JSON list of C-alpha atoms in Angstrom, two decimals:
[
{"chain": "A", "resi": 1, "resn": "UNK", "atom": "CA", "xyz": [-25.79, 49.36, 57.83]},
{"chain": "A", "resi": 2, "resn": "UNK", "atom": "CA", "xyz": [-25.34, 45.96, 59.52]},
{"chain": "A", "resi": 3, "resn": "UNK", "atom": "CA", "xyz": [-27.84, 45.16, 62.32]},
{"chain": "A", "resi": 4, "resn": "UNK", "atom": "CA", "xyz": [-26.31, 43.98, 65.68]},
{"chain": "A", "resi": 5, "resn": "UNK", "atom": "CA", "xyz": [-28.11, 40.69, 65.93]},
{"chain": "A", "resi": 6, "resn": "UNK", "atom": "CA", "xyz": [-26.11, 39.09, 68.70]},
{"chain": "A", "resi": 7, "resn": "UNK", "atom": "CA", "xyz": [-28.18, 36.54, 70.75]},
{"chain": "A", "resi": 8, "resn": "UNK", "atom": "CA", "xyz": [-27.87, 38.60, 73.84]},
{"chain": "A", "resi": 9, "resn": "UNK", "atom": "CA", "xyz": [-29.17, 41.77, 72.19]},
{"chain": "A", "resi": 10, "resn": "UNK", "atom": "CA", "xyz": [-32.01, 39.98, 70.39]},
{"chain": "A", "resi": 11, "resn": "UNK", "atom": "CA", "xyz": [-33.04, 38.29, 73.60]},
{"chain": "A", "resi": 12, "resn": "UNK", "atom": "CA", "xyz": [-33.01, 41.54, 75.50]},
{"chain": "A", "resi": 13, "resn": "UNK", "atom": "CA", "xyz": [-35.00, 43.30, 72.70]},
{"chain": "A", "resi": 14, "resn": "UNK", "atom": "CA", "xyz": [-37.56, 40.48, 72.68]},
{"chain": "A", "resi": 15, "resn": "UNK", "atom": "CA", "xyz": [-38.15, 40.67, 76.42]},
{"chain": "A", "resi": 16, "resn": "UNK", "atom": "CA", "xyz": [-38.02, 44.48, 76.51]},
{"chain": "A", "resi": 17, "resn": "UNK", "atom": "CA", "xyz": [-40.68, 44.60, 73.75]},
{"chain": "A", "resi": 18, "resn": "UNK", "atom": "CA", "xyz": [-43.26, 42.55, 75.72]},
{"chain": "A", "resi": 19, "resn": "UNK", "atom": "CA", "xyz": [-45.68, 43.61, 78.41]},
{"chain": "A", "resi": 20, "resn": "UNK", "atom": "CA", "xyz": [-44.55, 42.51, 81.88]},
{"chain": "A", "resi": 21, "resn": "UNK", "atom": "CA", "xyz": [-46.77, 39.42, 82.22]},
{"chain": "A", "resi": 22, "resn": "UNK", "atom": "CA", "xyz": [-45.90, 38.19, 78.80]},
{"chain": "A", "resi": 23, "resn": "UNK", "atom": "CA", "xyz": [-42.15, 38.88, 79.41]},
{"chain": "A", "resi": 24, "resn": "UNK", "atom": "CA", "xyz": [-42.41, 36.78, 82.63]},
{"chain": "A", "resi": 25, "resn": "UNK", "atom": "CA", "xyz": [-44.18, 33.99, 80.79]},
{"chain": "A", "resi": 26, "resn": "UNK", "atom": "CA", "xyz": [-41.46, 33.90, 78.09]},
{"chain": "A", "resi": 27, "resn": "UNK", "atom": "CA", "xyz": [-38.69, 33.83, 80.73]},
{"chain": "A", "resi": 28, "resn": "UNK", "atom": "CA", "xyz": [-40.56, 31.09, 82.66]},
{"chain": "A", "resi": 29, "resn": "UNK", "atom": "CA", "xyz": [-40.81, 29.00, 79.64]},
{"chain": "A", "resi": 30, "resn": "UNK", "atom": "CA", "xyz": [-37.18, 29.49, 78.74]},
{"chain": "A", "resi": 31, "resn": "UNK", "atom": "CA", "xyz": [-35.95, 28.75, 82.19]},
{"chain": "A", "resi": 32, "resn": "UNK", "atom": "CA", "xyz": [-38.30, 25.83, 82.79]},
{"chain": "A", "resi": 33, "resn": "UNK", "atom": "CA", "xyz": [-37.03, 23.71, 79.91]},
{"chain": "A", "resi": 34, "resn": "UNK", "atom": "CA", "xyz": [-34.39, 21.31, 80.96]},
{"chain": "A", "resi": 35, "resn": "UNK", "atom": "CA", "xyz": [-31.59, 20.78, 78.43]},
{"chain": "A", "resi": 36, "resn": "UNK", "atom": "CA", "xyz": [-33.87, 21.63, 75.47]},
{"chain": "A", "resi": 37, "resn": "UNK", "atom": "CA", "xyz": [-32.82, 24.92, 73.93]},
{"chain": "A", "resi": 38, "resn": "UNK", "atom": "CA", "xyz": [-35.66, 27.46, 73.10]},
{"chain": "A", "resi": 39, "resn": "UNK", "atom": "CA", "xyz": [-35.22, 29.68, 70.00]},
{"chain": "A", "resi": 40, "resn": "UNK", "atom": "CA", "xyz": [-37.18, 32.76, 68.74]},
{"chain": "A", "resi": 41, "resn": "UNK", "atom": "CA", "xyz": [-38.15, 32.09, 65.14]},
{"chain": "A", "resi": 42, "resn": "UNK", "atom": "CA", "xyz": [-40.39, 33.24, 62.39]},
{"chain": "A", "resi": 43, "resn": "UNK", "atom": "CA", "xyz": [-42.05, 36.58, 62.54]},
{"chain": "A", "resi": 44, "resn": "UNK", "atom": "CA", "xyz": [-40.57, 37.36, 66.03]},
{"chain": "A", "resi": 45, "resn": "UNK", "atom": "CA", "xyz": [-37.07, 37.37, 64.63]},
{"chain": "A", "resi": 46, "resn": "UNK", "atom": "CA", "xyz": [-38.18, 39.46, 61.54]},
{"chain": "A", "resi": 47, "resn": "UNK", "atom": "CA", "xyz": [-39.93, 42.00, 63.75]},
{"chain": "A", "resi": 48, "resn": "UNK", "atom": "CA", "xyz": [-36.92, 42.16, 66.08]},
{"chain": "A", "resi": 49, "resn": "UNK", "atom": "CA", "xyz": [-34.45, 42.83, 63.24]},
{"chain": "A", "resi": 50, "resn": "UNK", "atom": "CA", "xyz": [-36.73, 45.43, 61.74]},
{"chain": "A", "resi": 51, "resn": "UNK", "atom": "CA", "xyz": [-37.40, 47.12, 65.01]},
{"chain": "A", "resi": 52, "resn": "UNK", "atom": "CA", "xyz": [-41.11, 46.47, 64.74]},
{"chain": "A", "resi": 53, "resn": "UNK", "atom": "CA", "xyz": [-43.40, 46.12, 67.85]},
{"chain": "A", "resi": 54, "resn": "UNK", "atom": "CA", "xyz": [-44.03, 42.54, 68.82]},
{"chain": "A", "resi": 55, "resn": "UNK", "atom": "CA", "xyz": [-47.61, 41.46, 68.66]},
{"chain": "A", "resi": 56, "resn": "UNK", "atom": "CA", "xyz": [-46.93, 37.75, 69.13]},
{"chain": "A", "resi": 57, "resn": "UNK", "atom": "CA", "xyz": [-43.97, 35.46, 69.97]},
{"chain": "A", "resi": 58, "resn": "UNK", "atom": "CA", "xyz": [-42.89, 32.50, 67.91]},
{"chain": "A", "resi": 59, "resn": "UNK", "atom": "CA", "xyz": [-40.63, 30.14, 69.73]},
{"chain": "A", "resi": 60, "resn": "UNK", "atom": "CA", "xyz": [-39.19, 26.72, 68.74]},
{"chain": "A", "resi": 61, "resn": "UNK", "atom": "CA", "xyz": [-37.87, 24.09, 71.11]},
{"chain": "A", "resi": 62, "resn": "UNK", "atom": "CA", "xyz": [-35.66, 21.18, 70.62]},
{"chain": "A", "resi": 63, "resn": "UNK", "atom": "CA", "xyz": [-37.80, 19.23, 73.10]},
{"chain": "A", "resi": 64, "resn": "UNK", "atom": "CA", "xyz": [-41.59, 18.70, 73.02]},
{"chain": "A", "resi": 65, "resn": "UNK", "atom": "CA", "xyz": [-43.40, 22.04, 72.87]},
{"chain": "A", "resi": 66, "resn": "UNK", "atom": "CA", "xyz": [-46.65, 20.77, 74.36]},
{"chain": "A", "resi": 67, "resn": "UNK", "atom": "CA", "xyz": [-45.00, 19.10, 77.31]},
{"chain": "A", "resi": 68, "resn": "UNK", "atom": "CA", "xyz": [-42.72, 22.18, 77.97]},
{"chain": "A", "resi": 69, "resn": "UNK", "atom": "CA", "xyz": [-45.63, 24.62, 77.79]},
{"chain": "A", "resi": 70, "resn": "UNK", "atom": "CA", "xyz": [-47.74, 22.50, 80.06]},
{"chain": "A", "resi": 71, "resn": "UNK", "atom": "CA", "xyz": [-44.86, 22.11, 82.60]},
{"chain": "A", "resi": 72, "resn": "UNK", "atom": "CA", "xyz": [-44.32, 25.87, 82.67]},
{"chain": "A", "resi": 73, "resn": "UNK", "atom": "CA", "xyz": [-48.08, 26.74, 82.90]},
{"chain": "A", "resi": 74, "resn": "UNK", "atom": "CA", "xyz": [-49.91, 23.80, 84.37]},
{"chain": "A", "resi": 75, "resn": "UNK", "atom": "CA", "xyz": [-53.24, 25.67, 84.86]},
{"chain": "A", "resi": 76, "resn": "UNK", "atom": "CA", "xyz": [-53.10, 27.84, 81.65]},
{"chain": "A", "resi": 77, "resn": "UNK", "atom": "CA", "xyz": [-55.63, 27.42, 78.92]},
{"chain": "A", "resi": 78, "resn": "UNK", "atom": "CA", "xyz": [-53.69, 26.20, 75.90]},
{"chain": "A", "resi": 79, "resn": "UNK", "atom": "CA", "xyz": [-54.43, 25.39, 72.32]},
{"chain": "A", "resi": 80, "resn": "UNK", "atom": "CA", "xyz": [-52.43, 22.44, 71.26]},
{"chain": "A", "resi": 81, "resn": "UNK", "atom": "CA", "xyz": [-51.91, 20.55, 67.87]},
{"chain": "A", "resi": 82, "resn": "UNK", "atom": "CA", "xyz": [-50.65, 17.06, 68.75]},
{"chain": "A", "resi": 83, "resn": "UNK", "atom": "CA", "xyz": [-49.92, 16.13, 65.14]},
{"chain": "A", "resi": 84, "resn": "UNK", "atom": "CA", "xyz": [-47.42, 19.08, 64.84]},
{"chain": "A", "resi": 85, "resn": "UNK", "atom": "CA", "xyz": [-46.54, 19.18, 68.61]},
{"chain": "A", "resi": 86, "resn": "UNK", "atom": "CA", "xyz": [-47.27, 22.87, 68.95]},
{"chain": "A", "resi": 87, "resn": "UNK", "atom": "CA", "xyz": [-48.90, 24.90, 71.77]},
{"chain": "A", "resi": 88, "resn": "UNK", "atom": "CA", "xyz": [-50.33, 28.35, 72.01]},
{"chain": "A", "resi": 89, "resn": "UNK", "atom": "CA", "xyz": [-51.14, 30.50, 75.04]},
{"chain": "A", "resi": 90, "resn": "UNK", "atom": "CA", "xyz": [-52.14, 34.04, 75.32]},
{"chain": "A", "resi": 91, "resn": "UNK", "atom": "CA", "xyz": [-50.58, 36.18, 78.16]},
{"chain": "A", "resi": 92, "resn": "UNK", "atom": "CA", "xyz": [-51.40, 39.83, 78.75]},
{"chain": "A", "resi": 93, "resn": "UNK", "atom": "CA", "xyz": [-52.79, 40.03, 75.22]},
{"chain": "A", "resi": 94, "resn": "UNK", "atom": "CA", "xyz": [-49.65, 38.57, 73.64]},
{"chain": "A", "resi": 95, "resn": "UNK", "atom": "CA", "xyz": [-49.94, 35.27, 71.67]},
{"chain": "A", "resi": 96, "resn": "UNK", "atom": "CA", "xyz": [-47.15, 32.85, 72.39]},
{"chain": "A", "resi": 97, "resn": "UNK", "atom": "CA", "xyz": [-46.70, 30.04, 69.89]},
{"chain": "A", "resi": 98, "resn": "UNK", "atom": "CA", "xyz": [-44.28, 27.32, 70.79]},
{"chain": "A", "resi": 99, "resn": "UNK", "atom": "CA", "xyz": [-43.41, 24.71, 68.19]},
{"chain": "A", "resi": 100, "resn": "UNK", "atom": "CA", "xyz": [-41.38, 21.53, 68.52]},
{"chain": "A", "resi": 101, "resn": "UNK", "atom": "CA", "xyz": [-38.40, 21.70, 66.18]},
{"chain": "A", "resi": 102, "resn": "UNK", "atom": "CA", "xyz": [-39.28, 19.36, 63.40]},
{"chain": "A", "resi": 103, "resn": "UNK", "atom": "CA", "xyz": [-38.83, 18.06, 59.83]},
{"chain": "A", "resi": 104, "resn": "UNK", "atom": "CA", "xyz": [-41.65, 17.43, 57.49]},
{"chain": "A", "resi": 105, "resn": "UNK", "atom": "CA", "xyz": [-41.97, 15.12, 54.44]},
{"chain": "A", "resi": 106, "resn": "UNK", "atom": "CA", "xyz": [-44.85, 14.89, 52.08]},
{"chain": "A", "resi": 107, "resn": "UNK", "atom": "CA", "xyz": [-46.23, 11.80, 50.41]},
{"chain": "A", "resi": 108, "resn": "UNK", "atom": "CA", "xyz": [-47.58, 14.06, 47.53]},
{"chain": "A", "resi": 109, "resn": "UNK", "atom": "CA", "xyz": [-48.14, 17.65, 46.82]},
{"chain": "A", "resi": 110, "resn": "UNK", "atom": "CA", "xyz": [-50.98, 19.03, 48.95]},
{"chain": "A", "resi": 111, "resn": "UNK", "atom": "CA", "xyz": [-50.87, 16.20, 51.44]},
{"chain": "A", "resi": 112, "resn": "UNK", "atom": "CA", "xyz": [-50.46, 16.84, 55.15]},
{"chain": "A", "resi": 113, "resn": "UNK", "atom": "CA", "xyz": [-46.85, 16.27, 56.17]},
{"chain": "A", "resi": 114, "resn": "UNK", "atom": "CA", "xyz": [-45.39, 13.41, 58.14]},
{"chain": "A", "resi": 115, "resn": "UNK", "atom": "CA", "xyz": [-43.68, 15.11, 61.09]},
{"chain": "A", "resi": 116, "resn": "UNK", "atom": "CA", "xyz": [-40.59, 14.04, 63.01]},
{"chain": "A", "resi": 117, "resn": "UNK", "atom": "CA", "xyz": [-38.84, 15.76, 65.80]},
{"chain": "A", "resi": 118, "resn": "UNK", "atom": "CA", "xyz": [-35.61, 17.45, 64.61]},
{"chain": "A", "resi": 119, "resn": "UNK", "atom": "CA", "xyz": [-32.84, 19.84, 65.63]},
{"chain": "A", "resi": 120, "resn": "UNK", "atom": "CA", "xyz": [-33.21, 23.63, 65.10]},
{"chain": "A", "resi": 121, "resn": "UNK", "atom": "CA", "xyz": [-31.06, 23.74, 61.89]},
{"chain": "A", "resi": 122, "resn": "UNK", "atom": "CA", "xyz": [-33.40, 21.12, 60.31]},
{"chain": "A", "resi": 123, "resn": "UNK", "atom": "CA", "xyz": [-36.45, 23.02, 61.46]},
{"chain": "A", "resi": 124, "resn": "UNK", "atom": "CA", "xyz": [-35.18, 26.37, 60.15]},
{"chain": "A", "resi": 125, "resn": "UNK", "atom": "CA", "xyz": [-34.61, 24.75, 56.66]},
{"chain": "A", "resi": 126, "resn": "UNK", "atom": "CA", "xyz": [-38.34, 24.00, 56.35]},
{"chain": "A", "resi": 127, "resn": "UNK", "atom": "CA", "xyz": [-39.43, 27.51, 57.16]},
{"chain": "A", "resi": 128, "resn": "UNK", "atom": "CA", "xyz": [-40.23, 30.19, 54.66]},
{"chain": "A", "resi": 129, "resn": "UNK", "atom": "CA", "xyz": [-37.02, 32.43, 54.25]},
{"chain": "A", "resi": 130, "resn": "UNK", "atom": "CA", "xyz": [-38.07, 34.22, 50.97]},
{"chain": "A", "resi": 131, "resn": "UNK", "atom": "CA", "xyz": [-37.89, 37.90, 50.51]},
{"chain": "A", "resi": 132, "resn": "UNK", "atom": "CA", "xyz": [-41.75, 37.90, 50.90]},
{"chain": "A", "resi": 133, "resn": "UNK", "atom": "CA", "xyz": [-41.45, 36.42, 54.33]},
{"chain": "A", "resi": 134, "resn": "UNK", "atom": "CA", "xyz": [-39.36, 39.48, 55.38]}
]
């Protein structure tokens, strides 16, 4: 049976599956980003499609994640990783991870990647979409 995965339904399911304070935080982040789309990615999308409860929220932004999270939550305690341009905050027990959409290249196997900002399509191509990821 096909899953209705329209953006509107998924956004509604995402927000409805969160405690009130976490829902408000995600909406604040989405509405606070000027001209940089925010996307649900990773395990969040998997859990939404499978109807599982959300224990964390994975988001990607086509802007700078650290700057966007700091702008939306200026006094929040954040964990950031400047090399990968990611930010994490916890609201009402829900971990919200925000990543800058990026591409990665590797000088050799096992090396840390060289990271560059990218569009969401490029970012999604670097993510794990194997059967084991779902």
